[in-house]
XYZ file of C-alpha atoms in Angstrom:
759
model
C -22.356 -3.268 19.323
C -18.421 -3.012 17.824
C -15.833 -2.120 19.278
C -14.252 -0.319 17.496
C -10.214 1.027 16.870
C -8.988 3.571 18.531
C -6.626 5.904 17.375
C -4.038 8.581 18.494
C -5.613 11.664 16.379
C -9.194 10.130 17.486
C -9.113 11.272 20.323
C -10.171 15.942 20.665
C -9.148 18.262 22.404
C -13.050 19.017 24.492
C -14.419 21.122 27.462
C -15.918 20.708 29.613
C -18.491 18.037 31.415
C -22.231 19.279 31.929
C -25.073 16.995 32.681
C -28.950 17.741 33.611
C -29.980 17.477 36.701
C -28.192 18.264 40.290
C -24.813 16.329 40.424
C -21.762 14.978 42.821
C -19.211 16.890 43.669
C -16.550 16.075 41.068
C -14.470 12.847 43.427
C -10.171 13.391 42.017
C -9.359 10.632 41.667
C -5.825 8.625 41.548
C -2.977 10.066 40.285
C -1.132 7.555 37.280
C 1.726 6.949 39.608
C -0.130 5.376 42.756
C -2.433 2.133 40.626
C -6.753 2.068 42.039
C -7.761 -1.486 43.432
C -8.482 -3.646 40.931
C -5.615 -1.815 37.947
C -4.143 -3.654 35.690
C -1.015 -1.741 34.156
C 0.335 -3.803 30.887
C 3.699 -2.959 30.106
C 4.571 -0.233 27.411
C 5.414 -0.774 23.876
C 8.999 0.387 23.131
C 9.558 1.178 19.662
C 13.632 1.969 18.947
C 14.835 3.642 15.941
C 19.008 3.718 14.685
C 19.498 7.644 13.878
C 23.091 7.539 14.116
C 23.856 10.311 11.219
C 27.495 10.181 9.679
C 28.973 14.116 8.795
C 32.263 13.387 8.058
C 34.891 10.885 8.160
C 39.168 11.457 8.080
C 42.070 9.599 8.799
C 42.032 9.181 12.354
C 38.507 9.334 13.450
C 34.676 10.321 12.028
C 31.793 13.065 13.113
C 28.530 11.414 13.611
C 25.410 12.799 14.798
C 24.089 10.593 18.050
C 19.395 10.907 19.802
C 20.355 12.176 23.092
C 24.193 12.774 22.805
C 24.562 15.628 20.460
C 27.364 15.485 17.476
C 30.329 13.547 18.172
C 33.846 12.848 17.341
C 35.042 9.842 17.310
C 37.896 7.518 16.970
C 38.938 4.708 14.719
C 38.736 2.978 18.838
C 36.637 3.792 19.483
C 37.463 6.485 21.943
C 34.097 9.317 21.870
C 34.989 13.694 22.545
C 32.402 15.735 22.753
C 31.606 17.847 19.775
C 28.020 19.847 20.420
C 25.784 18.538 22.836
C 22.561 20.296 21.280
C 21.271 17.299 19.300
C 20.353 18.984 16.098
C 19.411 17.974 13.159
C 22.292 18.154 10.955
C 20.021 19.521 7.612
C 23.519 20.808 5.227
C 26.001 17.380 6.710
C 28.827 18.696 3.597
C 28.921 22.200 6.788
C 31.139 19.653 9.132
C 33.650 19.880 6.829
C 34.683 17.151 3.987
C 37.992 13.465 4.392
C 39.541 14.865 7.227
C 40.594 15.254 10.866
C 39.357 19.089 10.925
C 35.813 19.582 11.936
C 33.904 22.519 11.228
C 31.184 24.260 13.020
C 29.542 26.783 10.897
C 27.421 29.680 12.609
C 25.330 31.591 9.928
C 24.916 34.358 8.257
C 29.156 34.043 8.788
C 31.756 32.747 11.159
C 33.029 28.427 10.324
C 34.922 27.572 13.897
C 37.727 24.593 12.286
C 39.326 22.876 15.303
C 41.202 19.872 15.042
C 39.971 16.495 16.454
C 43.423 15.024 16.937
C 45.187 17.823 19.324
C 42.451 20.046 19.864
C 44.324 22.695 17.817
C 40.990 24.676 16.469
C 40.376 28.488 14.153
C 37.676 30.411 13.860
C 36.911 32.586 10.168
C 35.109 35.580 9.322
C 34.055 35.529 5.792
C 34.366 37.641 3.678
C 31.340 40.103 2.739
C 29.455 38.785 -0.612
C 30.488 35.007 0.435
C 28.872 31.230 0.702
C 29.642 29.069 2.513
C 29.412 25.537 1.405
C 32.008 23.863 3.531
C 35.318 22.598 4.209
C 38.604 21.538 3.202
C 41.097 20.785 6.376
C 42.237 23.647 7.329
C 40.173 25.183 3.470
C 36.762 27.076 3.887
C 35.681 26.618 0.631
C 33.070 29.693 0.017
C 30.700 30.603 -3.587
C 30.808 33.856 -4.568
C 27.957 34.750 -7.629
C 28.593 38.726 -8.502
C 28.983 38.925 -11.804
C 29.141 35.833 -11.637
C 28.890 32.448 -9.987
C 32.430 30.829 -8.678
C 34.546 29.163 -5.713
C 37.176 30.807 -3.759
C 39.057 28.995 -1.191
C 39.712 30.596 2.509
C 43.574 28.742 3.578
C 43.182 29.700 7.060
C 45.562 30.191 9.517
C 45.394 30.255 13.408
C 45.198 33.753 14.139
C 42.294 33.809 12.172
C 43.298 35.379 8.623
C 43.047 33.760 5.905
C 44.948 34.205 2.439
C 42.174 33.958 -0.707
C 42.443 31.903 -3.888
C 40.027 31.841 -6.601
C 38.688 29.068 -8.396
C 39.812 29.295 -12.373
C 37.630 27.615 -14.774
C 34.299 28.021 -13.298
C 32.003 27.515 -16.885
C 29.479 30.306 -17.756
C 26.346 30.532 -17.622
C 25.577 28.535 -14.734
C 23.036 29.247 -13.651
C 22.067 26.848 -10.223
C 24.630 24.620 -8.138
C 23.592 21.961 -5.707
C 26.386 19.514 -3.050
C 24.989 16.212 -1.818
C 23.177 15.564 1.363
C 27.173 13.808 1.876
C 30.785 15.497 1.297
C 32.076 14.280 -1.579
C 35.907 15.438 -1.025
C 38.638 16.009 1.833
C 41.401 18.333 1.650
C 42.686 17.568 -1.631
C 39.012 18.771 -4.089
C 35.126 18.264 -3.809
C 33.461 16.952 -6.337
C 30.225 19.301 -6.688
C 27.322 19.522 -9.696
C 25.900 22.584 -11.431
C 23.260 23.431 -14.069
C 23.706 25.495 -17.819
C 20.540 25.840 -19.015
C 18.460 22.503 -18.381
C 20.787 20.647 -18.273
C 23.038 19.041 -15.075
C 26.284 18.328 -14.913
C 29.059 18.224 -13.026
C 32.425 18.979 -11.834
C 35.454 18.732 -10.089
C 36.462 21.472 -7.441
C 40.919 21.450 -7.240
C 41.591 22.732 -4.407
C 45.427 21.819 -4.522
C 45.505 23.418 -8.532
C 42.372 25.687 -7.260
C 40.704 25.222 -10.184
C 37.637 23.659 -11.680
C 37.853 21.119 -14.076
C 34.311 19.902 -15.461
C 33.775 16.389 -16.258
C 32.079 15.055 -18.943
C 28.905 13.471 -17.760
C 25.990 14.426 -16.616
C 24.754 14.148 -12.551
C 23.081 10.499 -11.629
C 21.292 12.527 -8.753
C 21.010 13.222 -5.254
C 22.577 10.146 -3.533
C 23.943 8.334 -6.639
C 27.800 10.045 -6.280
C 30.471 9.059 -3.600
C 34.578 10.163 -3.774
C 36.565 7.243 -2.718
C 40.194 8.334 -1.707
C 41.623 6.342 -4.893
C 37.711 6.579 -7.135
C 34.584 8.165 -7.860
C 32.128 6.005 -8.036
C 28.414 6.898 -9.676
C 25.596 4.782 -9.916
C 22.963 4.960 -13.282
C 20.119 2.314 -13.531
C 21.383 -1.251 -13.189
C 25.439 0.333 -13.759
C 27.670 1.733 -11.517
C 30.214 3.362 -13.159
C 34.253 3.836 -11.616
C 36.148 6.614 -12.732
C 40.074 6.947 -11.089
C 40.667 9.695 -9.319
C 43.663 10.272 -11.166
C 42.111 11.095 -14.290
C 38.240 11.899 -13.670
C 37.618 12.567 -17.365
C 39.043 9.000 -18.652
C 36.195 6.648 -20.196
C 35.371 4.566 -16.682
C 35.031 1.229 -15.702
C 31.254 -0.156 -15.334
C 29.812 -2.843 -12.698
C 26.086 -4.071 -13.006
C 24.567 -3.196 -10.611
C 20.782 -5.219 -10.495
C 17.650 -5.410 -7.955
C 16.486 -3.156 -5.681
C 19.923 -2.323 -4.457
C 22.319 1.289 -3.205
C 25.723 1.801 -4.277
C 27.314 2.773 -0.091
C 31.525 2.865 -1.514
C 34.010 1.139 -2.306
C 37.213 -0.746 -0.428
C 40.274 -2.246 -2.518
C 38.810 -3.590 -5.264
C 34.865 -4.805 -3.660
C 31.866 -2.993 -4.062
C 29.730 -2.654 -0.404
C 26.506 -2.289 -1.768
C 22.558 -2.032 -0.010
C 20.061 -4.322 -1.191
C 16.167 -4.490 -0.051
C 15.633 -6.982 2.417
C 11.376 -7.420 2.284
C 11.742 -9.402 5.630
C 13.150 -6.521 7.383
C 9.858 -4.570 6.486
C 7.971 -2.421 4.191
C 10.932 -0.132 1.210
C 11.836 3.272 2.611
C 14.983 4.770 1.942
C 15.410 6.243 5.267
C 14.669 3.257 6.890
C 17.229 0.111 8.329
C 15.335 -1.866 5.829
C 19.293 -2.504 4.174
C 20.988 -5.355 4.208
C 25.144 -5.207 3.230
C 26.572 -6.654 0.471
C 30.204 -7.290 -0.912
C 29.937 -7.126 -4.860
C 32.436 -8.550 -7.598
C 33.714 -5.881 -10.395
C 32.063 -8.642 -12.358
C 28.457 -8.198 -10.143
C 28.415 -11.462 -8.004
C 27.740 -10.492 -4.379
C 30.578 -12.152 -2.761
C 29.472 -12.480 1.444
C 26.980 -10.067 3.095
C 28.462 -8.294 5.467
C 25.817 -6.899 7.728
C 22.055 -7.610 7.795
C 20.487 -4.197 8.430
C 21.079 -1.021 7.802
C 19.738 2.510 6.429
C 21.512 2.044 3.377
C 23.931 5.189 4.492
C 27.718 5.544 4.365
C 30.373 6.667 4.935
C 34.214 6.723 2.806
C 36.925 6.963 4.569
C 40.528 9.126 3.846
C 42.639 5.439 4.583
C 39.797 3.710 2.485
C 37.543 1.648 4.556
C 34.451 2.430 4.968
C 32.298 3.777 7.696
C 28.400 1.396 7.807
C 25.859 2.394 10.347
C 24.218 -0.177 11.004
C 23.470 -3.899 13.008
C 22.403 -7.597 12.955
C 19.262 -6.538 14.538
C 17.742 -2.480 15.429
C 18.552 -2.887 19.008
C 21.913 -4.390 17.941
C 22.691 -0.727 16.308
C 26.204 0.529 15.695
C 28.776 1.666 13.572
C 30.723 -1.110 11.589
C 34.187 0.248 9.330
C 35.006 -2.247 6.078
C 38.400 -2.659 5.349
C 40.008 -4.491 2.729
C 41.123 -7.302 3.848
C 40.301 -10.976 2.033
C 37.856 -8.574 -0.309
C 36.405 -6.784 2.730
C 35.793 -6.973 6.253
C 33.533 -5.126 9.350
C 34.788 -4.798 12.516
C 32.166 -2.687 14.481
C 33.294 0.560 15.755
C 31.506 1.497 18.174
C 28.147 2.263 20.029
C 24.519 3.645 18.734
C 21.643 5.694 20.826
C 18.121 4.947 19.991
C 15.440 7.290 19.580
C 12.516 4.956 22.276
C 8.765 5.431 20.832
C 6.472 4.406 22.515
C 4.826 1.874 19.955
C 1.147 1.637 20.897
C -1.189 3.620 18.126
C -4.923 2.264 18.404
C -6.225 -0.370 21.232
C -9.037 -1.960 21.734
C -10.459 -4.760 24.762
C -13.853 -6.617 25.166
C -14.323 -9.404 27.015
C -11.034 -9.195 29.209
C -8.355 -9.171 25.408
C -6.822 -5.904 24.453
C -5.084 -5.774 20.998
C -2.533 -2.942 20.146
C -2.376 -1.749 17.065
C 1.569 -1.444 17.253
C 3.820 1.613 14.979
C 7.185 -0.094 14.574
C 8.660 2.648 12.830
C 12.089 1.143 12.076
C 9.915 -1.737 9.584
C 7.680 1.253 8.957
C 4.574 -1.074 10.020
C 1.169 -1.862 12.284
C 1.273 -4.379 14.245
C -1.962 -6.048 15.816
C -0.705 -7.323 18.953
C -3.329 -9.732 21.952
C -3.559 -10.002 24.987
C -5.559 -12.242 27.243
C -6.515 -10.550 30.421
C -7.186 -12.483 34.439
C -11.326 -11.304 34.919
C -11.605 -14.061 37.360
C -9.752 -13.639 40.644
C -6.449 -12.044 40.999
C -6.258 -9.851 37.335
C -3.724 -11.604 35.309
C -1.646 -10.051 32.554
C -1.468 -12.673 29.119
C 1.632 -13.007 27.228
C 1.895 -10.646 24.019
C 0.644 -12.695 20.374
C 1.947 -11.403 17.412
C -1.452 -11.393 14.882
C 0.417 -9.731 11.752
C 1.407 -7.054 10.017
C -1.827 -4.417 8.985
C -2.645 -3.218 5.760
C -2.872 1.275 5.906
C -3.618 1.683 2.567
C -3.479 4.800 2.852
C -0.493 7.307 4.607
C -3.128 9.102 7.801
C -3.313 8.455 10.369
C -4.540 4.301 9.974
C -6.436 3.237 7.522
C -8.027 -0.085 9.445
C -10.836 -0.511 11.615
C -10.597 -3.011 14.424
C -14.488 -4.335 15.354
C -14.618 -6.920 18.405
C -17.364 -9.435 17.914
C -17.300 -9.901 22.073
C -16.328 -13.575 21.606
C -13.362 -13.726 20.622
C -12.966 -12.676 17.026
C -12.465 -9.245 15.156
C -13.964 -7.429 11.882
C -10.585 -5.824 10.341
C -11.641 -2.834 7.661
C -10.215 -0.755 6.011
C -10.647 2.238 3.811
C -10.938 1.839 0.660
C -13.046 -0.472 -2.648
C -9.634 -2.727 -2.941
C -9.890 -6.447 -1.612
C -7.755 -6.428 0.617
C -9.547 -3.449 2.828
C -12.541 -4.760 1.949
C -14.295 -6.876 5.661
C -12.311 -9.602 6.732
C -13.278 -12.149 9.814
C -10.202 -12.842 12.145
C -10.712 -15.362 14.627
C -9.368 -15.487 18.127
C -5.689 -17.122 17.419
C -5.752 -15.636 13.300
C -3.201 -13.265 11.955
C -4.156 -10.214 9.777
C -5.538 -10.183 7.237
C -7.823 -13.020 8.125
C -10.830 -14.123 5.857
C -13.176 -12.028 3.646
C -16.287 -12.039 5.254
C -17.939 -11.616 2.217
C -15.546 -11.930 -1.105
C -18.179 -11.842 -4.225
C -19.202 -7.718 -3.688
C -17.851 -4.699 -1.590
C -18.714 -2.745 0.619
C -18.168 0.718 2.056
C -18.228 -0.039 6.083
C -19.301 -1.980 8.456
C -21.885 -0.261 10.712
C -21.780 -2.745 13.360
C -21.085 -6.203 15.220
C -21.764 -8.627 18.325
C -21.176 -12.152 18.522
C -21.531 -14.115 15.484
C -23.420 -10.929 13.077
C -21.807 -8.285 11.339
C -23.765 -5.941 10.125
C -22.520 -3.987 6.839
C -23.279 -0.978 4.705
C -23.387 -0.791 1.202
C -23.389 2.580 -0.050
C -25.357 3.372 -4.105
C -28.866 2.084 -2.236
C -27.548 -1.665 -1.251
C -28.507 -0.592 2.886
C -27.692 -2.996 5.356
C -26.188 -5.526 4.905
C -25.914 -7.971 8.009
C -24.104 -11.667 8.351
C -24.115 -14.578 10.064
C -19.705 -15.187 10.596
C -20.551 -18.453 11.238
C -21.912 -19.537 8.454
C -21.076 -16.172 6.129
C -24.352 -16.322 5.039
C -26.927 -13.037 5.072
C -30.111 -13.204 7.384
C -31.623 -9.844 7.110
C -31.313 -6.966 3.639
C -32.160 -3.108 4.777
C -32.350 -0.472 3.475
C -32.049 0.818 6.347
C -29.177 2.354 8.091
C -27.769 -0.127 11.354
C -26.777 2.086 13.943
C -25.145 -0.325 16.893
C -26.202 -3.841 17.757
C -26.023 -6.367 20.606
C -27.084 -9.946 20.216
C -29.441 -10.759 18.181
C -30.309 -6.946 18.565
C -29.581 -4.436 15.743
C -31.327 -0.724 15.701
C -31.671 1.041 12.325
C -32.119 3.939 12.172
C -34.800 5.278 11.175
C -35.237 9.160 9.979
C -33.400 11.500 11.816
C -34.837 11.765 15.145
C -34.763 7.956 15.575
C -33.984 4.127 15.549
C -35.948 1.211 15.632
C -34.945 -1.784 17.087
C -35.170 -5.903 14.798
C -34.804 -9.110 15.719
C -31.879 -10.007 12.907
C -32.399 -13.573 12.538
C -36.756 -13.113 12.184
C -37.148 -9.832 10.984
C -39.757 -9.014 13.755
C -39.500 -4.814 14.810
C -39.654 -3.739 17.795
C -41.522 -0.530 19.117
C -39.329 3.005 18.061
C -37.582 4.841 19.884
C -37.994 9.415 19.508
C -35.355 11.827 19.608
C -37.072 14.818 19.708
C -37.752 16.886 17.615
C -35.081 19.597 15.643
C -32.506 15.806 16.395
C -30.342 15.344 13.788
C -29.060 11.973 15.301
C -24.988 11.494 15.336
C -24.130 7.918 17.068
C -26.362 5.008 18.700
C -24.328 2.913 20.793
C -26.044 -0.530 22.493
C -25.562 -2.403 25.742
C -27.667 -4.345 26.996
C -30.521 -2.112 28.000
C -29.336 0.843 27.060
C -29.145 3.311 24.278
C -26.134 5.952 24.623
C -27.714 8.732 22.162
C -26.406 11.912 20.262
C -28.026 14.683 18.421
C -25.627 17.156 16.074
C -27.037 20.348 14.540
C -29.295 23.829 15.243
C -30.070 22.308 19.338
C -27.427 19.302 19.478
C -27.784 16.845 22.517
C -27.188 13.612 23.836
C -29.317 11.404 26.688
C -29.608 7.403 27.085
C -32.658 6.021 26.312
C -33.796 2.054 28.896
C -35.972 -0.469 27.076
C -37.158 -1.926 29.752
C -38.351 0.885 31.701
C -39.058 2.754 28.419
C -37.113 5.881 30.341
C -34.655 8.713 28.108
C -31.921 10.359 31.299
C -31.118 13.589 28.820
C -27.850 14.691 29.207
C -25.851 18.201 28.763
C -24.275 19.338 25.820
C -20.926 19.235 25.048
C -18.591 18.372 23.015
C -16.688 15.092 24.984
C -19.404 14.226 23.975
C -18.708 13.028 19.975
C -15.816 10.394 21.683
C -18.455 9.110 24.632
C -18.360 5.629 25.357
C -20.901 3.255 27.304
C -21.009 0.299 29.446
C -23.045 -1.578 31.075
C -25.727 1.038 33.522
C -21.916 3.826 32.905
C -20.470 6.186 30.279
C -17.089 7.080 30.293
C -16.052 10.598 28.480
C -12.692 11.736 27.408
C -11.267 15.140 27.326
C -11.740 18.217 29.512
C -9.876 20.960 30.979
C -8.510 18.416 33.375
C -6.982 15.908 30.705
C -9.352 13.388 32.948
C -12.346 10.134 31.732
C -14.990 10.506 33.229
C -17.482 7.701 34.368
C -21.416 9.213 34.562
C -23.160 6.284 36.157
C -27.011 6.599 35.154
C -28.486 4.143 37.198
C -30.370 5.021 39.445
C -32.272 7.573 36.836
C -29.679 10.708 39.155
C -26.372 10.822 36.805
C -23.378 10.705 39.437
C -19.364 11.341 37.952
C -16.211 10.553 38.839
C -13.421 10.969 37.596
C -11.638 7.631 36.297
C -7.614 8.897 35.516
C -5.849 10.948 33.614
C -5.352 10.423 29.747
C -3.409 13.046 26.917
C -5.575 13.980 24.445
C -4.131 12.333 21.918
C -4.375 8.446 23.414
C -6.632 6.209 22.334
C -9.180 5.017 25.017
C -11.759 2.205 25.272
C -14.990 0.627 26.967
C -15.074 -2.873 27.649
C -19.518 -2.811 28.015
C -19.240 -7.029 29.381
C -16.568 -6.234 32.181
C -16.984 -1.986 32.871
C -12.890 -2.024 32.966
C -11.457 1.073 30.798
C -8.981 0.626 29.029
C -6.514 3.762 28.438
C -2.553 5.174 26.988
C -0.970 6.501 29.986
C 2.033 8.875 29.154
C 4.581 6.466 29.212
C 3.261 4.167 27.193
C 1.766 1.430 29.728
C -2.757 0.836 29.290
C -4.399 1.058 32.376
C -7.229 -1.243 33.185
C -9.171 0.918 35.440
C -12.405 -0.903 36.710
C -15.189 1.598 36.483
C -16.687 1.512 39.847
C -19.704 0.117 37.988
C -21.313 -3.510 38.941
C -21.354 -5.059 35.502
C -25.464 -6.992 35.104
C -26.398 -10.152 35.778
C -24.868 -13.260 33.259
C -27.389 -13.551 30.387
C -27.414 -15.526 26.919
C -27.310 -12.579 24.084
C -27.254 -15.097 21.417
C -27.355 -18.883 20.856
C -27.527 -21.961 18.240
C -28.296 -25.108 19.607
C -28.732 -28.047 17.363
C -31.687 -30.250 18.073
C -30.521 -33.321 16.885
C -26.936 -35.461 16.157
C -26.637 -38.756 14.256
C -23.637 -40.002 15.513
C -23.478 -42.313 12.137
C -19.417 -41.341 10.253
C -17.791 -38.944 13.891
C -21.040 -36.959 13.838
C -20.327 -34.453 16.521
C -24.243 -32.006 18.310
C -22.150 -28.724 18.998
C -23.755 -25.868 20.730
C -22.621 -22.405 21.634
C -23.874 -19.767 23.892
C -23.220 -16.226 23.581
C -23.345 -14.673 27.182
C -23.326 -10.812 27.737
C -19.185 -11.374 30.458
C -16.993 -13.946 31.567
C -17.957 -16.086 32.714
C -15.178 -18.789 35.763
C -16.096 -22.230 35.313
C -19.283 -23.987 33.438
C -21.137 -27.588 32.917
C -22.731 -28.988 30.467
C -24.925 -32.133 32.108
C -26.741 -33.939 29.739
C -28.868 -37.356 30.906
C -30.965 -39.839 29.001
C -34.351 -38.251 29.306
C -36.374 -41.472 30.168
C -35.054 -42.849 33.176
C -32.821 -39.222 34.111
C -29.516 -40.766 34.403
C -25.801 -38.458 33.902
C -24.411 -39.966 30.358
C -22.138 -37.709 30.232
C -20.621 -33.659 32.015
C -18.617 -31.445 30.477
C -17.036 -29.403 32.158
C -14.398 -26.094 30.725
C -12.381 -23.293 32.639
C -12.746 -18.618 31.348
C -15.005 -18.086 28.453
C -15.580 -14.894 27.188
C -18.444 -13.798 25.724
C -18.364 -17.863 23.760
C -19.508 -21.423 25.780
C -18.973 -24.448 23.318
C -18.158 -27.537 23.545
C -18.966 -30.224 21.487
C -20.283 -34.208 22.752
C -19.642 -36.983 19.859
C -22.572 -39.089 21.429
C -20.243 -41.177 24.030
C -20.918 -41.527 27.958
C -18.609 -40.774 30.834
C -16.244 -44.085 29.521
C -16.446 -43.116 25.433
C -19.249 -45.427 25.276
C -21.325 -45.287 22.229
C -25.519 -43.759 24.163
C -28.958 -45.398 23.010
C -30.514 -43.820 20.128
C -32.790 -41.517 21.752
C -33.926 -38.300 23.002
C -31.636 -36.722 25.772
C -32.114 -33.245 27.479
C -29.262 -31.171 28.476
C -28.208 -28.714 31.276
C -26.086 -25.602 30.937
C -25.154 -23.813 34.329
C -22.445 -20.865 33.284
C -20.882 -18.946 36.829
C -19.985 -15.468 36.026
C -15.985 -14.527 36.554
C -16.199 -11.722 38.600
C -19.109 -13.565 41.167
C -21.132 -10.964 40.939
C -25.022 -12.012 40.366
C -26.623 -15.758 40.153
C -25.522 -18.585 37.797
C -26.620 -18.645 33.891
C -28.932 -21.424 33.330
C -30.185 -22.701 30.594
C -32.155 -26.496 29.480
C -33.376 -27.961 26.803
C -33.564 -31.235 24.129
C -31.215 -33.079 21.703
C -31.996 -35.924 20.065
C -29.693 -38.871 18.860
C -29.647 -41.287 15.533
C -27.222 -43.047 14.362
C -26.426 -45.064 17.784
C -27.217 -48.231 18.661
C -31.327 -49.015 19.082
C -32.422 -48.002 22.508
C -33.386 -50.795 24.687
C -36.740 -49.138 25.478
């Protein structure tokens, strides 16, 4: 049976549950905060994302926005003053002003409040009709008018709210558009602006001291590619940084090479500060903390690393420094000040807030083994983690083992699926035909991407997996190939779609209304199971003796088929059944008006229903058919492992590969393997000489999850080589849950290549 990854986006809002027949009343389940008997709660995995925004900087401090705290004015000694606690996004950073201790708060359509953060003085100005707010430069408000031509106005404010208005002279005619940077490129002396005449982008200096506009002799390099310091204007394009002295912005600039994936942050003294993309920090992104901050000399050589991690953004100070949000790690995020001292030195000014996110976006739970696919927003990566949960006695939560980065291959929501085989392995497949997205096998402790199952063939999807078998579907008439994951050999080929697998049995679609079982090792077909006229088969799941089937179309319906008694149990239609999952003798259905998981116990032939736990509409969940445990993500980010309350069937063998001969010459070993229907708490393999009945070796093991395997090299209990001949073996496996009898299996193995038999 395929244990497929369930992601947040995979569960829709569904209607209430209805079943055919007389049902017991629904029993209210426990509140989420009150664990039920046997429930295990796996602690939440929390992802952290820096969200510090630097808005403007003055001689005494700087304005920033922190998630959950709003807008703060922070002095260079680290003292915070709350400016605005609304915590709204800052869509237009220049609105807050530029290069001054005076902070502007603009309220549309025409009100600007200026506040000096050093002494608390404030002024409120109402803009004249026809004026649009641009920014503020100290106590001067910059506006724009467009009639009859585009020009800028400087409103020199007074304490009583009045102002003196100056028109900026020298503005070129024919301006069709103008733009400002996301970061304020200005101070009380003036501001850099970009504008367009026709199709050509231009750059200009708005001189606030003299109320004049100075066109600059170069095209605008593009958004985010310019920095204005107290002494220089810098911009970068391609692999070159251009440095203009503010003494004469029209003079020819100096140039510095800037190679590689880099971003110019600023300049302190005669040293450039540059952000470089560091692939070890995560996937490439202009918005995420995957950038390292380096000091670069004016010949282009890197002097030293200033900060291990940043978002590649910075804010110059009017006194020649540079503010950079970042840290040694995301967890140690803060605001740092780069200053001229021996080239460049950096010191921490303030701590930053970090937004917290529930990291888990998908999960599977099989044989007590929990796989989670977790999103790290700081790295923009999905990572796979695995925990083993105790399956005998008091459940225990194992260590969270990292399994590598998932290659999503596309944008929404997650283009990688996990199919647990039930023996500790996972088949990983993406959506697409590229090699990285083809079905790969991930061994129990292996890291992604795993090993491609069939390197020479392209498959469209994974139909089902169980134990050592994977059914892989190929379009264009290729049909379904059932591959032995141990040998990577084709064991069964069919033009039909495999709907489900359990052990060595594959359930093949037979038209739109039926399925037929086939043993993939022998090819022997069983009796056809028909679901009735009008059925458009949508889904079939198999666990043990049970099939859960779903028909859609004009007459939607679903039900349970018992392969032992050959009986059908019908269940009323409902959209929630599109997301139902089959367990051993029960079905779990999500949703309903109360957003609860519901367990439908059908073993008696008369279904009964009880609520199991809360479930948010978009949170992932799964059912372990081998242990009867339901796993789901809770609202607080923890994962709840809740017993279904339905006893699991007795322990049985699903499959086995047991050789009947062993040649011990040259180090040969006998490696039997038994796939079982649920975890074992312990097992014993006793090997006896057939002619005498004397036990020569006893092999034992503890917990096993779906697979009992061992190795025997033909030695006795003290390490001596046994004689050639036939030996009997007996496997005894005890169920971990203590339910049902122990499983026993026996057979013979003939040893050769050892000592001759003495009779």
